[in-house]
PDB file of C-alpha atoms and ligand atoms in Angstrom:
ATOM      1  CA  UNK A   1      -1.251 -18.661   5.987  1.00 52.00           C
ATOM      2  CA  UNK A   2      -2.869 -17.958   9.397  1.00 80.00           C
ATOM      3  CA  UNK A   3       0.365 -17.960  11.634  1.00 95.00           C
ATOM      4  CA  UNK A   4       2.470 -15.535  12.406  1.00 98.00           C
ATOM      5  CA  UNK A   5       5.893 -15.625  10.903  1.00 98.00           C
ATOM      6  CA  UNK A   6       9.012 -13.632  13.402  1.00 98.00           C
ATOM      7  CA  UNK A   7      11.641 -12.691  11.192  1.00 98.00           C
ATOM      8  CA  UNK A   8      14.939 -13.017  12.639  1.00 98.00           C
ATOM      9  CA  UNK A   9      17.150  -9.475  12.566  1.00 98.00           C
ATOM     10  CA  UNK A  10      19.035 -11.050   9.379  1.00 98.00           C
ATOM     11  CA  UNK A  11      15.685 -11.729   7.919  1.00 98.00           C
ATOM     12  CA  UNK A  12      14.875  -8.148   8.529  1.00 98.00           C
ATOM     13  CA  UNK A  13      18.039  -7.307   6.307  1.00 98.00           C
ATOM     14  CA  UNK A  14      16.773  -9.336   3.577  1.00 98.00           C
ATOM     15  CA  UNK A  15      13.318  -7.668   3.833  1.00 98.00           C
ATOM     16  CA  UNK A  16      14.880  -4.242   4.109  1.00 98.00           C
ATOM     17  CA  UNK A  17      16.858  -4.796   0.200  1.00 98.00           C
ATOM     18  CA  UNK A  18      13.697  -5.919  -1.258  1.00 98.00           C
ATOM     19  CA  UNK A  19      12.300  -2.680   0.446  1.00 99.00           C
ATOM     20  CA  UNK A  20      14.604  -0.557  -0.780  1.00 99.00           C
ATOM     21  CA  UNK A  21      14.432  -1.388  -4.524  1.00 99.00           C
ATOM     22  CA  UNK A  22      10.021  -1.319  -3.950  1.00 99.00           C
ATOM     23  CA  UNK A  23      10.615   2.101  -2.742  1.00 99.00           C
ATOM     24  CA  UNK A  24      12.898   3.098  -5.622  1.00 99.00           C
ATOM     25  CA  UNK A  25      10.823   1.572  -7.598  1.00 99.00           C
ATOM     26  CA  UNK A  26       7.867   3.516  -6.619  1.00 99.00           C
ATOM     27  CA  UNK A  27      10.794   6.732  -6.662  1.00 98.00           C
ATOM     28  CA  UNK A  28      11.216   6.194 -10.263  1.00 99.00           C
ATOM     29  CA  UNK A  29       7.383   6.281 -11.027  1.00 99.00           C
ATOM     30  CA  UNK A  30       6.804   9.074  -9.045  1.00 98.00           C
ATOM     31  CA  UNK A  31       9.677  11.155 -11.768  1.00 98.00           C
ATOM     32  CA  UNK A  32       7.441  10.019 -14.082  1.00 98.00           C
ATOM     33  CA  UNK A  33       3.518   9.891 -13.537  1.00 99.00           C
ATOM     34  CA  UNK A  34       3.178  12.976 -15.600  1.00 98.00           C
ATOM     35  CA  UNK A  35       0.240  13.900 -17.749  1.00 98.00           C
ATOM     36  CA  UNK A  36       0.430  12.009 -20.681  1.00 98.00           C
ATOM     37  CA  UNK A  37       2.237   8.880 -20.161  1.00 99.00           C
ATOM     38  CA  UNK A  38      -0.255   5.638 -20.185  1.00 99.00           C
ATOM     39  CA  UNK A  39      -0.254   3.711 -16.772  1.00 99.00           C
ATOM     40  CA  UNK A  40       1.330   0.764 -19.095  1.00 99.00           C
ATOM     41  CA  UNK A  41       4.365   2.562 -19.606  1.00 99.00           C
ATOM     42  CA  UNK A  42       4.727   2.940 -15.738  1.00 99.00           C
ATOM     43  CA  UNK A  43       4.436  -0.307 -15.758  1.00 99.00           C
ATOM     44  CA  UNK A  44       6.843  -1.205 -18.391  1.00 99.00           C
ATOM     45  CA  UNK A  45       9.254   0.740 -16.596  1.00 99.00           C
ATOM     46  CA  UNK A  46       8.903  -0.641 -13.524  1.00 99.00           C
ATOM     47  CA  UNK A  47       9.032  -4.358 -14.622  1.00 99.00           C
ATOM     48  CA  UNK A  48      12.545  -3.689 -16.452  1.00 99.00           C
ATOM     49  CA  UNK A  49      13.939  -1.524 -13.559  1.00 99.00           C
ATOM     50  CA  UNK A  50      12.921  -4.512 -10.958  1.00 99.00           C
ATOM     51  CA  UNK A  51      14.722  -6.921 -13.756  1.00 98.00           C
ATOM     52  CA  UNK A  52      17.675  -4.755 -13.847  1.00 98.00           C
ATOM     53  CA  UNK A  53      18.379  -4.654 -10.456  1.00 98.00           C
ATOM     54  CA  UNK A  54      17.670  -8.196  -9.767  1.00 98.00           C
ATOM     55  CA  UNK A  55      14.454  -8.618  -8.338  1.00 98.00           C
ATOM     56  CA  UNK A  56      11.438  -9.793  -9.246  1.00 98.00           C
ATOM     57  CA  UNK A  57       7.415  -8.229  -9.493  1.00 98.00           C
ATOM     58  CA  UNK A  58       5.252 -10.223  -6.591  1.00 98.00           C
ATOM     59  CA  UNK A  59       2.810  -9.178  -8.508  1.00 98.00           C
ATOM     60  CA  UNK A  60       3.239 -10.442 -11.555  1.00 98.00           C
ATOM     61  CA  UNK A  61       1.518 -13.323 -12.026  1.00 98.00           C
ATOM     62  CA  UNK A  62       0.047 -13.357  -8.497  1.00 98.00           C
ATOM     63  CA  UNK A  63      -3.247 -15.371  -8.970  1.00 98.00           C
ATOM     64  CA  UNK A  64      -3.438 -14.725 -12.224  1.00 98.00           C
ATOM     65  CA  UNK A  65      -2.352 -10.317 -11.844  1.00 98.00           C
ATOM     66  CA  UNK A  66      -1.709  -9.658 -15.455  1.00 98.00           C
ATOM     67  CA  UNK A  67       0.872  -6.822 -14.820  1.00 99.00           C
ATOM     68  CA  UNK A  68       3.958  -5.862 -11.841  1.00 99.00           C
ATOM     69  CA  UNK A  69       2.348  -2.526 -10.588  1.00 99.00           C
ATOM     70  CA  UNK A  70      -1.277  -1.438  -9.672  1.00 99.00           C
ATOM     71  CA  UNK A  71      -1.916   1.673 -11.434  1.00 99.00           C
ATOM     72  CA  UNK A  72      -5.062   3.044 -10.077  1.00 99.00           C
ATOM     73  CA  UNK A  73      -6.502   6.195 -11.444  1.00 99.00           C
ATOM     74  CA  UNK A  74      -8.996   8.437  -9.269  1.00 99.00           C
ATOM     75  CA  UNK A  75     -12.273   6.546  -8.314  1.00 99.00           C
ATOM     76  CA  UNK A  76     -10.277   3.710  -8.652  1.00 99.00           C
ATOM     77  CA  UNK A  77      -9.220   2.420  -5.022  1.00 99.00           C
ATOM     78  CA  UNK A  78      -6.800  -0.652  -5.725  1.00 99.00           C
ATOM     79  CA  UNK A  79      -5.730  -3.261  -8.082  1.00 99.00           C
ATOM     80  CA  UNK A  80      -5.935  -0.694 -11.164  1.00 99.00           C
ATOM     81  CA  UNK A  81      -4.841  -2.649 -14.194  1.00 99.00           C
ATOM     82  CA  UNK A  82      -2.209  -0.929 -16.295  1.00 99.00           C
ATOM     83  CA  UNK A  83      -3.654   0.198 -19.470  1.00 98.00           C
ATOM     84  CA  UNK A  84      -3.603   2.675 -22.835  1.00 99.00           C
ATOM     85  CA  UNK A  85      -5.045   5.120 -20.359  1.00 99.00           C
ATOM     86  CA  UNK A  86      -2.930   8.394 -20.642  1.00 99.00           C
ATOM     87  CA  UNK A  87      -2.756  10.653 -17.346  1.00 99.00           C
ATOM     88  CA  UNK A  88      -4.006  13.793 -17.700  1.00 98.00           C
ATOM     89  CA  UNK A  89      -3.448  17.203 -15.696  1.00 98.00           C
ATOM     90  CA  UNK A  90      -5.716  16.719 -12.532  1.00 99.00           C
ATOM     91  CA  UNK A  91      -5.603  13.436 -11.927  1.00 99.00           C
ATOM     92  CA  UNK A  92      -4.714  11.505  -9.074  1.00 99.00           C
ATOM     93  CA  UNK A  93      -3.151   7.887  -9.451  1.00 99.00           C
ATOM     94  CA  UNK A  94      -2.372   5.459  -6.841  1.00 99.00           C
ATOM     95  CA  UNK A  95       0.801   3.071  -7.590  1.00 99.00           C
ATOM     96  CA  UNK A  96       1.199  -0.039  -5.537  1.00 99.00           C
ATOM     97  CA  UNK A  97       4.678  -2.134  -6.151  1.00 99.00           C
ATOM     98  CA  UNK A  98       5.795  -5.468  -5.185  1.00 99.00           C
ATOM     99  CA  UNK A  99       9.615  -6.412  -5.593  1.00 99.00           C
ATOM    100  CA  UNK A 100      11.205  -9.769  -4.262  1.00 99.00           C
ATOM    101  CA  UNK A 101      14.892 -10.601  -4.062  1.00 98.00           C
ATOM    102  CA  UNK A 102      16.053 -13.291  -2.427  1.00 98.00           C
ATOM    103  CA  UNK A 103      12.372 -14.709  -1.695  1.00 98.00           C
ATOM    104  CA  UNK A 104      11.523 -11.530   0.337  1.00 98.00           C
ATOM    105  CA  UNK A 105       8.730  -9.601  -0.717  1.00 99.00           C
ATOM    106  CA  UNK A 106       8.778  -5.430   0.270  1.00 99.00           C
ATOM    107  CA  UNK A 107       5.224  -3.791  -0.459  1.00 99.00           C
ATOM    108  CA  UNK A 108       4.403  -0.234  -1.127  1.00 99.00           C
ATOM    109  CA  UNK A 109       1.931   2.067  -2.475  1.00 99.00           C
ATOM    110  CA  UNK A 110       1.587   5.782  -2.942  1.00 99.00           C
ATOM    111  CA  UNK A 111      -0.668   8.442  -4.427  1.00 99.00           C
ATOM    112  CA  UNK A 112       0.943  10.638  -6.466  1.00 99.00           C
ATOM    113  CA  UNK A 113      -0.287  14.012  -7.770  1.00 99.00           C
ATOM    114  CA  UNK A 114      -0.712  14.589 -11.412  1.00 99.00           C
ATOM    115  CA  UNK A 115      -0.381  17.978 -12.620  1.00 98.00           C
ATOM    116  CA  UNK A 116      -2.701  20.653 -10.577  1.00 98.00           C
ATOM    117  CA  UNK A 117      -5.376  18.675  -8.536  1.00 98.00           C
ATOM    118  CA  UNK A 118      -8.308  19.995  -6.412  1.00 98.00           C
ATOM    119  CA  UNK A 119      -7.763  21.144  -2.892  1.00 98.00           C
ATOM    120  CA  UNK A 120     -10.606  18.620  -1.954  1.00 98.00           C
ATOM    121  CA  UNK A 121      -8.738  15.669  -3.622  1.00 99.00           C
ATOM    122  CA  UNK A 122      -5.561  16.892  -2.216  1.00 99.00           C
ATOM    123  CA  UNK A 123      -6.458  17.130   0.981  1.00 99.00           C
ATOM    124  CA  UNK A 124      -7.531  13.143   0.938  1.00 99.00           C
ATOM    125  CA  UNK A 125      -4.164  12.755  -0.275  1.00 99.00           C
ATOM    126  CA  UNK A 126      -2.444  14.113   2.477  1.00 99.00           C
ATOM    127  CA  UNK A 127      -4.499  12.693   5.690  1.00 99.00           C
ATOM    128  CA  UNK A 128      -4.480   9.062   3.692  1.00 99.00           C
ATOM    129  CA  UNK A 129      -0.291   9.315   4.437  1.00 99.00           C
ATOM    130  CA  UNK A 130      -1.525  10.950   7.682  1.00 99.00           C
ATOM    131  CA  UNK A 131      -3.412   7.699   8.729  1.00 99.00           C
ATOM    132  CA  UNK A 132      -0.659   5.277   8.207  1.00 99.00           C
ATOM    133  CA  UNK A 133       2.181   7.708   9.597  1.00 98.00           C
ATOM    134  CA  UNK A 134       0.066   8.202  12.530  1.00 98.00           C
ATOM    135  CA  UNK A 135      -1.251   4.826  12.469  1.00 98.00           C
ATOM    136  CA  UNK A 136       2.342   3.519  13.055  1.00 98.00           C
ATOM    137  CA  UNK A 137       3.474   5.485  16.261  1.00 98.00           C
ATOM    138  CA  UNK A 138       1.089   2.612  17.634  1.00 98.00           C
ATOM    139  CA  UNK A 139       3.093  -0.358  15.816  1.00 98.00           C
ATOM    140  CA  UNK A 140       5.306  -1.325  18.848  1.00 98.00           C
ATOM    141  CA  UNK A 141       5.771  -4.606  20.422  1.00 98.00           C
ATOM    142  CA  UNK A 142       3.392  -5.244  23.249  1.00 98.00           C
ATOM    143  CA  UNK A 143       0.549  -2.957  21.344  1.00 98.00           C
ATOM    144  CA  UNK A 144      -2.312  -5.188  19.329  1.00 98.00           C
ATOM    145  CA  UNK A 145      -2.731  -4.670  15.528  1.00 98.00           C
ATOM    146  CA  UNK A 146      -6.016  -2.905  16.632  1.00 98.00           C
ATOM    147  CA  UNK A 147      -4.403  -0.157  18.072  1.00 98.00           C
ATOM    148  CA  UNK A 148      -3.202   0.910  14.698  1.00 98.00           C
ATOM    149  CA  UNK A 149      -6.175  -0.309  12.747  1.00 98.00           C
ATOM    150  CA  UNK A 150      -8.096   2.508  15.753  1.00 98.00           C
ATOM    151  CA  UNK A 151      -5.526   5.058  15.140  1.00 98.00           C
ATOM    152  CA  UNK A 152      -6.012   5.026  11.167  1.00 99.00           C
ATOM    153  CA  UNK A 153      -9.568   5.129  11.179  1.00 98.00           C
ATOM    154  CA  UNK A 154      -9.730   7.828  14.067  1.00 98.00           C
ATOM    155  CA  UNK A 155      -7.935  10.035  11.379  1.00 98.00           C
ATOM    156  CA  UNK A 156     -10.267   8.955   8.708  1.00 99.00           C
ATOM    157  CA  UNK A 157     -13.194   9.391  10.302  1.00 98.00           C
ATOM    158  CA  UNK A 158     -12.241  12.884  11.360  1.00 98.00           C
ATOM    159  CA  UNK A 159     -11.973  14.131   8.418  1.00 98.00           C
ATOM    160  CA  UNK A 160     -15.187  12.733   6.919  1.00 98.00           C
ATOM    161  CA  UNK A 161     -13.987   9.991   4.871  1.00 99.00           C
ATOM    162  CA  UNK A 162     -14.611   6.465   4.246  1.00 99.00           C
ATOM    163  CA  UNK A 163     -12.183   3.933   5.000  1.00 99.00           C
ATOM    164  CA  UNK A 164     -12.431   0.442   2.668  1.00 99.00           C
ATOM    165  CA  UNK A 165     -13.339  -2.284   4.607  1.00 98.00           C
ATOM    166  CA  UNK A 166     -13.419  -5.037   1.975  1.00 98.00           C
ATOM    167  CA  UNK A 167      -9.322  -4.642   1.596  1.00 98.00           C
ATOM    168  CA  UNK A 168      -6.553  -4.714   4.342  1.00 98.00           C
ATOM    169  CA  UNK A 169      -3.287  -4.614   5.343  1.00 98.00           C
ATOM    170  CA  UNK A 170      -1.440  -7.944   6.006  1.00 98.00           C
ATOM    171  CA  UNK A 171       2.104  -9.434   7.444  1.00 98.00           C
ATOM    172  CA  UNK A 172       4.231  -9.857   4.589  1.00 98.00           C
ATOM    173  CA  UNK A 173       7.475 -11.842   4.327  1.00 98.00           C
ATOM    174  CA  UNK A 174       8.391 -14.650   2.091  1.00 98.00           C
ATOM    175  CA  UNK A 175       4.603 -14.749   1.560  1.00 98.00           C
ATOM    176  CA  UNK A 176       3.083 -11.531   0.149  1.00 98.00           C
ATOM    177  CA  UNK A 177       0.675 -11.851   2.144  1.00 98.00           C
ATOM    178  CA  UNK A 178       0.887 -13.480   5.414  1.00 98.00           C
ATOM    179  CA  UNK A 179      -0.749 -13.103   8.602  1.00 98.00           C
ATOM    180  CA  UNK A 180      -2.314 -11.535  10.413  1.00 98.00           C
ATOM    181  CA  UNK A 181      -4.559  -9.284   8.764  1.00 98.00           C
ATOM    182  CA  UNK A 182      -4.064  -5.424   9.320  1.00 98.00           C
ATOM    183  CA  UNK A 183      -8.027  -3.580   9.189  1.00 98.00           C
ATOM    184  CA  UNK A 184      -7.783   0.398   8.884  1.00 98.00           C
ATOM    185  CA  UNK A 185     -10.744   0.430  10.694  1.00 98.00           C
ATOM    186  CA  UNK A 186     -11.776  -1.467  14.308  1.00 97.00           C
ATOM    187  CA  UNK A 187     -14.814  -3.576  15.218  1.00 94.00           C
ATOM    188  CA  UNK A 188     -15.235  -5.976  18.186  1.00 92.00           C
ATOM    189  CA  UNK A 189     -15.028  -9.440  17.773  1.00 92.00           C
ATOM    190  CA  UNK A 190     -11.446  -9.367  15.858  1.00 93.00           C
ATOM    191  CA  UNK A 191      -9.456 -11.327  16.646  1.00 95.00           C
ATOM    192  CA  UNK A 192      -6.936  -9.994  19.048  1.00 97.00           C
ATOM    193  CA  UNK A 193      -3.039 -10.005  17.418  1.00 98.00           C
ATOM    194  CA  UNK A 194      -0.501  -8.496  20.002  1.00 98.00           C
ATOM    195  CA  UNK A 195       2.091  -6.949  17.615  1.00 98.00           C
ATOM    196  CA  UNK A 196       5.725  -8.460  18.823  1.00 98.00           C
ATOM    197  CA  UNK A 197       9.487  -7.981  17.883  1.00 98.00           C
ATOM    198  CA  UNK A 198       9.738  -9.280  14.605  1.00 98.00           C
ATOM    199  CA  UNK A 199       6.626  -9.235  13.127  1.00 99.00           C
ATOM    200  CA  UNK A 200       6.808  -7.674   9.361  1.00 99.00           C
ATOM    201  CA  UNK A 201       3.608  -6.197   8.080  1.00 99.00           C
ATOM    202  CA  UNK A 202       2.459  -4.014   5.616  1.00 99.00           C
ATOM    203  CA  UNK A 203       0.122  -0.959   6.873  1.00 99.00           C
ATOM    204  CA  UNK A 204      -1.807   0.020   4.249  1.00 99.00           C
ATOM    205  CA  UNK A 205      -5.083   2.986   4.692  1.00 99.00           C
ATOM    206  CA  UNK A 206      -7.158   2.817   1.737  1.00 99.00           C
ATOM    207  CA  UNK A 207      -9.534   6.114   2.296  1.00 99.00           C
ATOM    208  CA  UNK A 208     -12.633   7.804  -0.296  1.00 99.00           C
ATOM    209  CA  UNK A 209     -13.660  10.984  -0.500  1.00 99.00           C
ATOM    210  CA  UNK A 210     -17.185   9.945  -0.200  1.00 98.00           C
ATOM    211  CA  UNK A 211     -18.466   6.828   1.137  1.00 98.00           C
ATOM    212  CA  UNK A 212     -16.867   3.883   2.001  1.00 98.00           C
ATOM    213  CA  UNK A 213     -18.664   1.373  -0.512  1.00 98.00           C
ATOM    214  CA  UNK A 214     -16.532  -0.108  -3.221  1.00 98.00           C
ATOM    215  CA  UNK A 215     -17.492  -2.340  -6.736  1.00 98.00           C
ATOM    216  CA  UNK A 216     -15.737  -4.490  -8.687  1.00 98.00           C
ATOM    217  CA  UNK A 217     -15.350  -4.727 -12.527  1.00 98.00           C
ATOM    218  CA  UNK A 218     -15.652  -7.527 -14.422  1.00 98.00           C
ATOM    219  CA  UNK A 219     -11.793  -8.244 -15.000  1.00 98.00           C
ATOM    220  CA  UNK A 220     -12.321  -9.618 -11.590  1.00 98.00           C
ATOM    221  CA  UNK A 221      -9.346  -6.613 -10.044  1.00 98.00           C
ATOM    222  CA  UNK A 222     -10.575  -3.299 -10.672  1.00 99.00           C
ATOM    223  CA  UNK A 223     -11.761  -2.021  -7.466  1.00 99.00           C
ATOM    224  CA  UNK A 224     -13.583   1.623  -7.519  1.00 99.00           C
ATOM    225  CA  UNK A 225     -15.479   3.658  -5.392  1.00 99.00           C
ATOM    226  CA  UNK A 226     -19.769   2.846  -5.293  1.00 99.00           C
ATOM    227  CA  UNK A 227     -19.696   7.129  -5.772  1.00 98.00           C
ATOM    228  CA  UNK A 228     -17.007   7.448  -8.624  1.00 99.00           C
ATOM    229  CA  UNK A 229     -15.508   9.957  -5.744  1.00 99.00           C
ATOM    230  CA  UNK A 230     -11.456   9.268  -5.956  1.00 99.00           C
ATOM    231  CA  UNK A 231      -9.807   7.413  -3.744  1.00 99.00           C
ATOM    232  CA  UNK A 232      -5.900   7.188  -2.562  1.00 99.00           C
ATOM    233  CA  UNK A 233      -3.516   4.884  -0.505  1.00 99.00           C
ATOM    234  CA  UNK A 234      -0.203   4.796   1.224  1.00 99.00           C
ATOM    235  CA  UNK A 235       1.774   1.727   1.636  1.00 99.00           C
ATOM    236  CA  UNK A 236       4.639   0.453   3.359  1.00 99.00           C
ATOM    237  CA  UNK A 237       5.828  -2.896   4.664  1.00 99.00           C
ATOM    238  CA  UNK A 238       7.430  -2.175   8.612  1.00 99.00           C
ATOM    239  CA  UNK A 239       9.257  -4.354  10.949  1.00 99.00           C
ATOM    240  CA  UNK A 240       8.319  -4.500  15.013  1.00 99.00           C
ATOM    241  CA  UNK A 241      10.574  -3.401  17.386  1.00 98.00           C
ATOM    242  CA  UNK A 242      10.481  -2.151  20.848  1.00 98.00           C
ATOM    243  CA  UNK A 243      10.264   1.083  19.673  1.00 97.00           C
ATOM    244  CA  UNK A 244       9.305   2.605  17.013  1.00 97.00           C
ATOM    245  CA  UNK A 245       8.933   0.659  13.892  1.00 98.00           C
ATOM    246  CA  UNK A 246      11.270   0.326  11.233  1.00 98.00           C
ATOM    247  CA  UNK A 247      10.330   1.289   7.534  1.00 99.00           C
ATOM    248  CA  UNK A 248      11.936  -1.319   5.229  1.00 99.00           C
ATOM    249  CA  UNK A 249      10.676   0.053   2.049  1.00 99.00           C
ATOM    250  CA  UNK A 250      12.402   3.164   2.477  1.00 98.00           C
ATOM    251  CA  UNK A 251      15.659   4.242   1.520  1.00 97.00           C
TER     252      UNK A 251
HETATM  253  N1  MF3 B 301      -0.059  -4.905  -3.041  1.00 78.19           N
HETATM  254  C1  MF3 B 301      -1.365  -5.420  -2.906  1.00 78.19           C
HETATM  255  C2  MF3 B 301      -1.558  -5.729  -1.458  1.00 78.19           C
HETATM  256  O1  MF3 B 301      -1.092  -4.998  -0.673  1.00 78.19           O
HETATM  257  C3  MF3 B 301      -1.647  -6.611  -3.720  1.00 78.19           C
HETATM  258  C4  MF3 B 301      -1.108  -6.560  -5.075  1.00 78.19           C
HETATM  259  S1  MF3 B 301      -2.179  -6.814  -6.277  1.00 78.19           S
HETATM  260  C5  MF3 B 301      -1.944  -8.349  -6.811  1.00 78.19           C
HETATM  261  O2  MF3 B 301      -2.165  -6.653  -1.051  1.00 78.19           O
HETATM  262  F1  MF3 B 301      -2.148  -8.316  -8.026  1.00 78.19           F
HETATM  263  F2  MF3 B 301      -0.747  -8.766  -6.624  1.00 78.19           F
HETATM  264  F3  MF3 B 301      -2.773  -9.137  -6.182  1.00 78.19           F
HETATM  265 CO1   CO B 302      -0.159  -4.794   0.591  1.00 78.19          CO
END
């Protein structure tokens, strides 16, 4: 879709319940990405505890997405595949959930700790949720999309890291994925989106340890690191306002 989409404040309401159950959704996983469960238990979980509260998983089925969560395990950046694999103390596993009700779509992702994890590797953790709280001050009507897309890769680049430039945030609605795009990173000759009242996107920083070159697997989703360094990412979906932004997939 390559218009923008305002969402009236009622709209917003509807956007903010599917945001609500994606973040207790991603609650619920957090409780239990422990070492030893298998990433397709996570996603069993989530599946029945989107079912049970009435919604649906976006991503279920999404151009042919086998499974309703992302479950992506250190060098793995996005669009992890939920498998037999079994955490294990020291890893570091990025969930990203997508729950509709109502034809609204909330988006969310986090990077959850498993067990005791290197100071290096926790570190990225922490200034990836830097970038996209920081990244948001700048979401305010009357700012451009750039000036959070400059904001996220200013704390990136600070801190040595690579930002993914292959992957992006997006507007999000009763599309998953609507326009406009949302880089973590700036370069001239994008085009120029001024962010207005009503606009609902999803920031999303997806930042590597090492450098900022990805590959993808054969199953046509996997998307890892070119260094096998890990990777982690912080999601949520956010409404414009005059002020500051409001977090729908909160709770
Ligand atoms: N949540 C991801 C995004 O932000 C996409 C989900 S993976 C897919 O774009 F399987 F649904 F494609
Ligand atoms: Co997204």
């Amino acid at each position: 879709m390559s218009h923008i989409v305002i969402k009236t404040p009622s709209q917003i309401e509807h956007m903010r319940v599917a945001g609500r159950l994606t973040y207790q959704t991603l609650e619920l996983l957090r409780e239990h990405a422990r070492p030893g469960i298998t990433t397709k238990k996570l996603d069993k979980l989530a599946r029945e505890f989107m079912r049970d509260n009435g919604a649906t998983p976006s991503f279920l089925g999404y151009m042919g997405y086998p499974a309703s969560i992302c479950a992506s395990v250190n060098d793995t950046i996005i669009h992890g595949i939920p498998s037999g694999y079994a955490l294990k103390d020291g890893d570091i596993l990025s969930v990203d959930v997508g729950a509709c009700i109502e034809g609204y779509h909330g988006d969310a992702a986090r990077t959850f700790l498993i067990g005791e994890v290197d100071e290096e590797t926790k570190h990225l953790v922490e200034i990836t949720e830097r970038c996209f709280t920081e990244g948001i001050k700048k979401a305010v009507a009357g700012n451009f999309v750039a000036d959070i897309s400059r904001e996220i890769q200013r704390i990136a680049s600070e801190a040595g890291y690579g930002i993914v430039r292959e992957f992006v945030g997006h507007g999000v609605g009763k599309q998953m994925h609507e326009a406009p795009e949302v880089p973590n990173f700036f370069a001239p000759r994008m085009p120029v989106v001024r962010l207005r009242a009503g606009m609902t996107i999803a920031v999303e920083p997806m930042i590597n340890l090492g450098t900022a070159g990805i590959r993808i697997l054969k199953d046509g989703w996997t998307v890892k690191t070119a260094d096998g360094k890990p990777s982690a990412h912080y999601e949520n979906t956010i409404a414009i306002t005059d002020c500051q932004p409001l977090i729908l997939t909160d709770a």
